[in-house]
Coordinates of C-alpha atoms and ligand atoms in Angstrom, one line a residue:
X8 CA -42.9 187.6 -6.5
X9 CA -40.1 189.4 -3.9
X10 CA -39.0 193.0 -3.4
X11 CA -35.4 192.7 -2.6
X12 CA -34.5 195.7 -4.9
X13 CA -36.8 198.4 -6.3
X14 CA -35.9 196.9 -9.5
X15 CA -38.4 193.9 -8.8
X16 CA -41.3 196.7 -9.5
X17 CA -40.2 198.0 -12.3
X18 CA -43.2 196.8 -14.5
X19 CA -46.1 198.0 -11.9
X20 CA -44.3 200.8 -10.5
X21 CA -46.5 203.6 -11.8
X22 CA -49.5 201.1 -11.5
X23 CA -48.9 200.5 -7.5
X24 CA -48.5 204.5 -7.0
X25 CA -51.6 205.2 -8.5
X26 CA -53.0 202.5 -6.4
X27 CA -51.7 204.0 -3.2
X28 CA -52.9 207.3 -3.8
X29 CA -56.1 206.1 -4.4
X30 CA -56.0 203.9 -1.4
X31 CA -54.9 207.0 0.5
X32 CA -58.4 208.6 -0.1
X33 CA -60.4 205.2 0.1
X34 CA -58.5 204.2 3.1
X35 CA -58.7 200.4 1.8
X36 CA -60.6 199.1 4.7
X37 CA -61.5 196.3 2.9
X38 CA -61.1 192.3 3.6
X39 CA -58.7 192.0 0.9
X40 CA -56.0 190.2 3.1
X41 CA -58.5 188.7 5.6
X42 CA -56.8 185.1 6.8
X43 CA -53.4 186.3 5.9
X44 CA -50.5 186.8 8.2
X45 CA -47.6 188.8 7.5
X46 CA -44.2 188.2 9.6
X47 CA -41.8 191.1 10.1
X48 CA -38.1 190.1 10.7
X49 CA -36.1 193.4 12.0
X50 CA -32.7 192.8 13.0
X51 CA -32.5 196.7 13.1
X52 CA -34.8 199.2 15.0
X53 CA -37.5 200.6 13.2
X54 CA -40.4 203.0 13.9
X55 CA -42.1 203.5 10.3
X56 CA -41.6 200.8 8.6
X57 CA -42.9 198.5 11.3
X58 CA -45.6 200.2 12.3
X59 CA -46.7 201.4 8.8
X60 CA -46.5 197.4 7.6
X61 CA -48.6 196.4 10.8
X62 CA -51.1 199.1 10.3
X63 CA -51.5 198.5 7.0
X64 CA -52.1 194.6 7.3
X65 CA -54.6 195.2 9.8
X66 CA -56.8 197.9 7.6
X67 CA -56.7 195.0 4.9
X68 CA -57.9 192.6 7.2
X69 CA -54.9 190.5 7.8
X70 CA -52.5 190.3 10.7
X71 CA -48.8 191.0 11.1
X72 CA -46.6 189.0 13.4
X73 CA -43.3 191.0 14.6
X74 CA -40.5 188.3 14.8
X75 CA -37.3 189.3 16.4
X76 CA -34.7 187.6 15.5
X77 CA -33.1 187.3 18.8
X78 CA -36.3 185.8 20.3
X79 CA -36.4 183.2 17.6
X80 CA -34.0 180.3 17.2
X81 CA -32.3 182.3 14.5
X82 CA -30.6 184.0 17.5
X83 CA -29.3 180.8 19.2
X84 CA -28.0 179.3 15.2
X85 CA -30.8 178.1 13.3
X86 CA -29.9 178.9 9.9
X87 CA -31.4 181.7 8.1
X88 CA -32.5 178.9 5.3
X89 CA -34.4 176.5 7.6
X90 CA -36.1 179.7 8.9
X91 CA -37.2 180.7 6.0
X92 CA -38.3 177.3 4.8
X93 CA -40.4 176.9 7.9
X94 CA -41.8 180.5 8.2
X95 CA -42.8 180.1 4.4
X96 CA -45.5 177.0 5.7
X97 CA -47.1 179.6 8.1
X98 CA -46.9 182.9 6.6
X99 CA -48.2 184.4 3.7
X100 CA -45.5 186.7 3.0
X101 CA -42.4 188.3 5.0
X102 CA -40.9 191.8 5.5
X103 CA -37.1 191.4 6.7
X104 CA -34.6 194.5 7.4
X105 CA -31.4 193.0 8.0
X106 CA -28.0 193.9 8.4
X107 CA -26.6 192.6 5.4
X108 CA -28.7 192.7 2.2
X109 CA -27.0 189.2 1.0
X110 CA -29.0 187.9 3.8
X111 CA -32.2 188.8 2.6
X112 CA -31.3 187.9 -0.6
X113 CA -30.4 184.3 1.0
X114 CA -34.0 184.5 3.2
X115 CA -35.8 184.9 0.0
X116 CA -33.7 181.9 -2.1
X117 CA -34.9 179.7 0.9
X118 CA -38.6 181.1 1.0
X119 CA -41.5 179.9 -1.0
X120 CA -43.8 183.1 -0.3
X121 CA -43.3 186.8 -1.3
X122 CA -40.2 188.5 0.8
X123 CA -39.9 192.4 1.1
X124 CA -36.9 193.9 1.9
X125 CA -37.3 196.0 4.9
X126 CA -34.2 197.9 4.3
X127 CA -30.8 196.7 4.0
X128 CA -27.3 198.5 3.8
X129 CA -28.0 198.3 0.1
X130 CA -31.2 199.5 -0.3
X131 CA -34.8 200.5 0.8
X132 CA -37.5 200.0 -1.8
X133 CA -40.6 200.4 0.3
X134 CA -39.7 203.4 1.6
X135 CA -38.8 204.8 -2.1
X136 CA -42.3 203.6 -3.3
X137 CA -43.6 206.0 -0.8
X138 CA -41.2 208.7 -1.8
X139 CA -42.0 208.5 -5.5
X140 CA -45.8 208.4 -4.4
X141 CA -45.3 211.7 -2.4
X142 CA -43.8 213.4 -5.5
X143 CA -46.3 212.3 -8.0
X144 CA -49.1 213.5 -5.0
X145 CA -47.4 217.0 -4.5
X146 CA -46.1 217.6 -8.5
X147 CA -49.1 215.8 -10.1
X148 CA -46.3 214.3 -12.3
X149 CA -42.8 213.2 -12.6
X150 CA -41.6 216.2 -14.5
X151 CA -39.5 217.2 -12.0
X152 CA -36.3 217.6 -10.5
X153 CA -35.4 215.8 -7.2
X154 CA -32.0 216.8 -5.5
X155 CA -30.7 214.0 -2.9
X156 CA -27.7 215.9 -0.9
X157 CA -26.1 213.7 2.0
X158 CA -24.7 209.9 2.0
X159 CA -24.9 208.0 -1.3
X160 CA -26.4 205.2 1.1
X161 CA -29.4 202.8 1.1
X162 CA -32.0 205.1 0.7
X163 CA -29.7 207.1 -2.0
X164 CA -29.5 203.9 -4.0
X165 CA -33.0 203.1 -4.1
X166 CA -34.1 206.4 -5.2
X167 CA -31.7 206.4 -8.1
X168 CA -33.5 203.4 -9.7
X169 CA -36.8 204.5 -8.4
X170 CA -36.6 208.1 -10.2
X171 CA -35.0 206.5 -13.6
X172 CA -37.9 203.8 -13.3
X173 CA -40.5 207.0 -13.5
X174 CA -38.3 209.2 -15.4
X175 CA -38.0 211.5 -12.7
X176 CA -34.5 213.9 -12.9
X177 CA -32.3 213.2 -10.0
X178 CA -29.0 215.2 -8.6
X179 CA -27.0 213.4 -6.2
X180 CA -24.7 215.7 -4.3
X181 CA -22.2 213.6 -2.0
X182 CA -18.7 214.3 -0.7
X183 CA -16.0 211.9 -2.1
X184 CA -15.9 208.5 -1.1
X185 CA -19.6 208.6 -0.1
X186 CA -20.8 208.1 -3.7
X187 CA -23.8 205.4 -4.2
X188 CA -23.2 202.1 -5.4
X189 CA -21.4 202.1 -8.6
X190 CA -23.7 199.0 -9.9
X191 CA -26.8 200.4 -9.0
X192 CA -25.7 203.6 -10.5
X193 CA -25.0 201.9 -13.9
X194 CA -28.6 200.0 -13.4
X195 CA -30.2 203.2 -12.9
X196 CA -28.5 204.9 -15.8
X197 CA -29.4 202.2 -18.2
X198 CA -33.1 202.7 -17.0
X199 CA -33.2 206.3 -17.2
X200 CA -31.8 205.6 -21.0
X201 CA -35.0 204.3 -21.4
X202 CA -37.2 206.3 -19.4
X203 CA -35.7 210.2 -20.2
X204 CA -34.7 210.5 -16.6
X205 CA -31.8 212.7 -16.2
X206 CA -29.1 211.6 -13.5
X207 CA -26.5 214.0 -12.7
X208 CA -23.8 213.2 -9.7
X209 CA -22.0 216.0 -8.4
X210 CA -19.5 217.0 -5.4
X211 CA -21.9 220.2 -5.2
X212 CA -24.7 220.7 -3.0
X213 CA -25.1 224.0 -4.7
X214 CA -25.4 222.6 -8.3
X215 CA -27.6 219.7 -7.2
X216 CA -30.4 222.1 -5.4
X217 CA -30.3 224.9 -7.6
X218 CA -33.9 225.0 -8.6
X219 CA -35.0 222.0 -8.0
X220 CA -38.3 220.7 -6.7
X221 CA -37.7 218.4 -4.4
X222 CA -34.8 218.5 -2.0
X223 CA -34.2 215.1 0.0
X224 CA -31.8 214.3 2.4
X225 CA -31.2 211.6 5.0
X226 CA -29.2 210.8 8.1
X227 CA -25.3 211.3 7.9
X228 CA -24.7 208.1 10.0
X229 CA -26.8 205.0 9.2
X230 CA -27.4 202.2 11.1
X231 CA -24.7 200.2 11.8
X232 CA -22.1 203.1 11.5
X233 CA -22.1 204.3 14.6
X234 CA -18.1 203.7 14.8
X235 CA -17.4 206.3 11.7
X236 CA -19.7 208.8 13.2
X237 CA -16.9 211.7 14.3
X238 CA -15.4 211.6 10.7
X239 CA -18.8 211.4 8.7
X240 CA -20.0 214.6 10.8
X241 CA -16.9 216.2 9.5
X242 CA -17.1 215.0 6.0
X243 CA -21.0 215.7 5.7
X244 CA -21.0 219.4 7.4
X245 CA -21.0 221.3 4.5
X246 CA -23.9 218.8 3.1
X247 CA -26.7 220.6 5.7
X248 CA -30.1 220.9 4.2
X249 CA -30.4 224.6 5.6
X250 CA -32.2 228.2 4.8
X251 CA -29.0 229.2 2.8
X252 CA -28.6 226.3 0.5
X253 CA -32.4 226.2 -0.1
X254 CA -32.6 229.8 -0.7
X255 CA -31.3 228.5 -4.6
X256 CA -34.7 226.1 -4.4
X257 CA -37.1 228.6 -2.9
X258 CA -40.3 226.5 -4.2
X259 CA -38.8 223.3 -3.8
X260 CA -40.5 220.4 -1.1
X261 CA -38.1 219.1 1.6
X262 CA -38.1 215.3 2.2
X263 CA -36.6 213.2 4.6
X264 CA -37.0 209.2 4.9
X265 CA -36.9 210.1 8.7
X266 CA -35.8 209.5 11.6
X267 CA -34.1 212.8 11.0
X268 CA -31.1 214.3 13.0
X269 CA -32.0 217.5 13.5
X270 CA -29.0 219.9 13.3
X271 CA -26.8 217.3 11.2
X272 CA -27.9 216.9 7.9
X273 CA -31.3 219.3 8.6
X274 CA -31.9 222.2 10.3
X275 CA -35.0 222.3 12.5
X276 CA -35.8 225.5 11.0
X277 CA -36.3 223.6 7.7
X278 CA -37.7 220.7 9.2
X279 CA -40.2 222.5 10.7
X280 CA -40.8 224.6 8.1
X281 CA -43.7 225.1 5.5
X282 CA -41.3 223.6 2.7
X283 CA -40.8 220.4 4.6
X284 CA -43.4 217.7 3.3
X285 CA -41.7 214.9 5.6
X286 CA -44.8 213.5 7.7
X287 CA -46.6 213.6 4.6
X288 CA -43.8 211.4 3.7
X289 CA -44.0 209.1 6.5
X290 CA -47.7 208.5 6.0
X291 CA -47.5 207.7 2.6
X292 CA -45.6 204.5 3.7
X293 CA -48.6 203.2 4.9
X294 CA -50.5 204.0 1.7
X295 CA -47.9 202.7 -0.4
X296 CA -47.3 199.7 1.4
X297 CA -51.3 198.6 1.1
X298 CA -51.0 198.4 -2.1
X299 CA -47.9 196.6 -2.3
X300 CA -49.2 194.0 0.0
X301 CA -52.7 193.8 -2.1
X302 CA -50.4 193.5 -4.9
X303 CA -47.9 190.5 -3.5
X304 CA -50.6 189.0 -1.3
X305 CA -53.9 189.7 -2.6
Ligands
LIG405 N1 -37.8 205.2 7.1 C1 -37.7 204.5 7.7 O1 -37.6 203.2 6.8 O2 -38.1 204.7 9.0 P1 -37.9 203.7 10.4 O3 -35.9 203.1 10.2 O4 -38.6 204.2 11.6 O5 -38.5 202.2 10.0
LIG406 N1 -29.8 205.3 6.0 C1 -30.6 205.1 7.0 C2 -32.3 205.1 6.9 C3 -33.1 204.7 7.9 C4 -34.6 204.8 7.5 C5 -30.2 204.1 7.7 O1 -29.9 203.3 6.9 O2 -30.1 203.8 9.1

């Protein structure tokens, strides 16, 4: 089984979340993945994804190998397909963070071991597994409203799908031209029809945030978009999560996948306030991934 999109986890999503919440309490220092080796191929920077997968493997009795594409023959022109075929003979699974979503799809095509998308330009499924777990941890159920304000990016795409799968209501506020992927949106709407999740897209951050239970944002300039920085900072300015916007949702919990660009999408005051659960959310990457690794490699 591969996890390229969060949809790949649709059937076991809630079970994984409950298992992650349990592992958070029990620690999961078992030997359940003893003798297993996970490869971590990262074509872009990472703090949380890389470290939480490495530590999760360690806690479960397996090991993780960090594989920088630049130091592999991949960086000298060996094909992705041949790399996938060879690594499948050694490893029990691979996490891959790639610049292009299609590279992860291709890698999985030639792999005979589970492949987990560790972030692409299109989706970030392991992040959203932890995020939806965090919603359940703080709210006790999915009977809630999550407002996402900012860029309709990889995180937003997976969040739409994840929310639809569990029946969480989601409102997304983006500037014009920065909407989430239209195919993903249609898919999320289709799933939402069966789970009762309500999806709202708006240009108005106030409309999204008003009386929300969770307010989520992500960076305005994702990895690889640095040359668009100036335009993006201008276009997203009215979409900052600050005290004034949060006055419309005084009981909301504030989420961010991190890394944050403090002073851009979120103010210092908000991210450091008692409304913020961003570090609990970051911690939950570890627990959610343990649940996922046990499911895929156990
Ligand atoms: N949230 C997240 O994926 O962080 P990293 O880029 O540090 O892995
Ligand atoms: N949208 C961000 C998420 C980082 C975890 C990016 O792709 O850079």
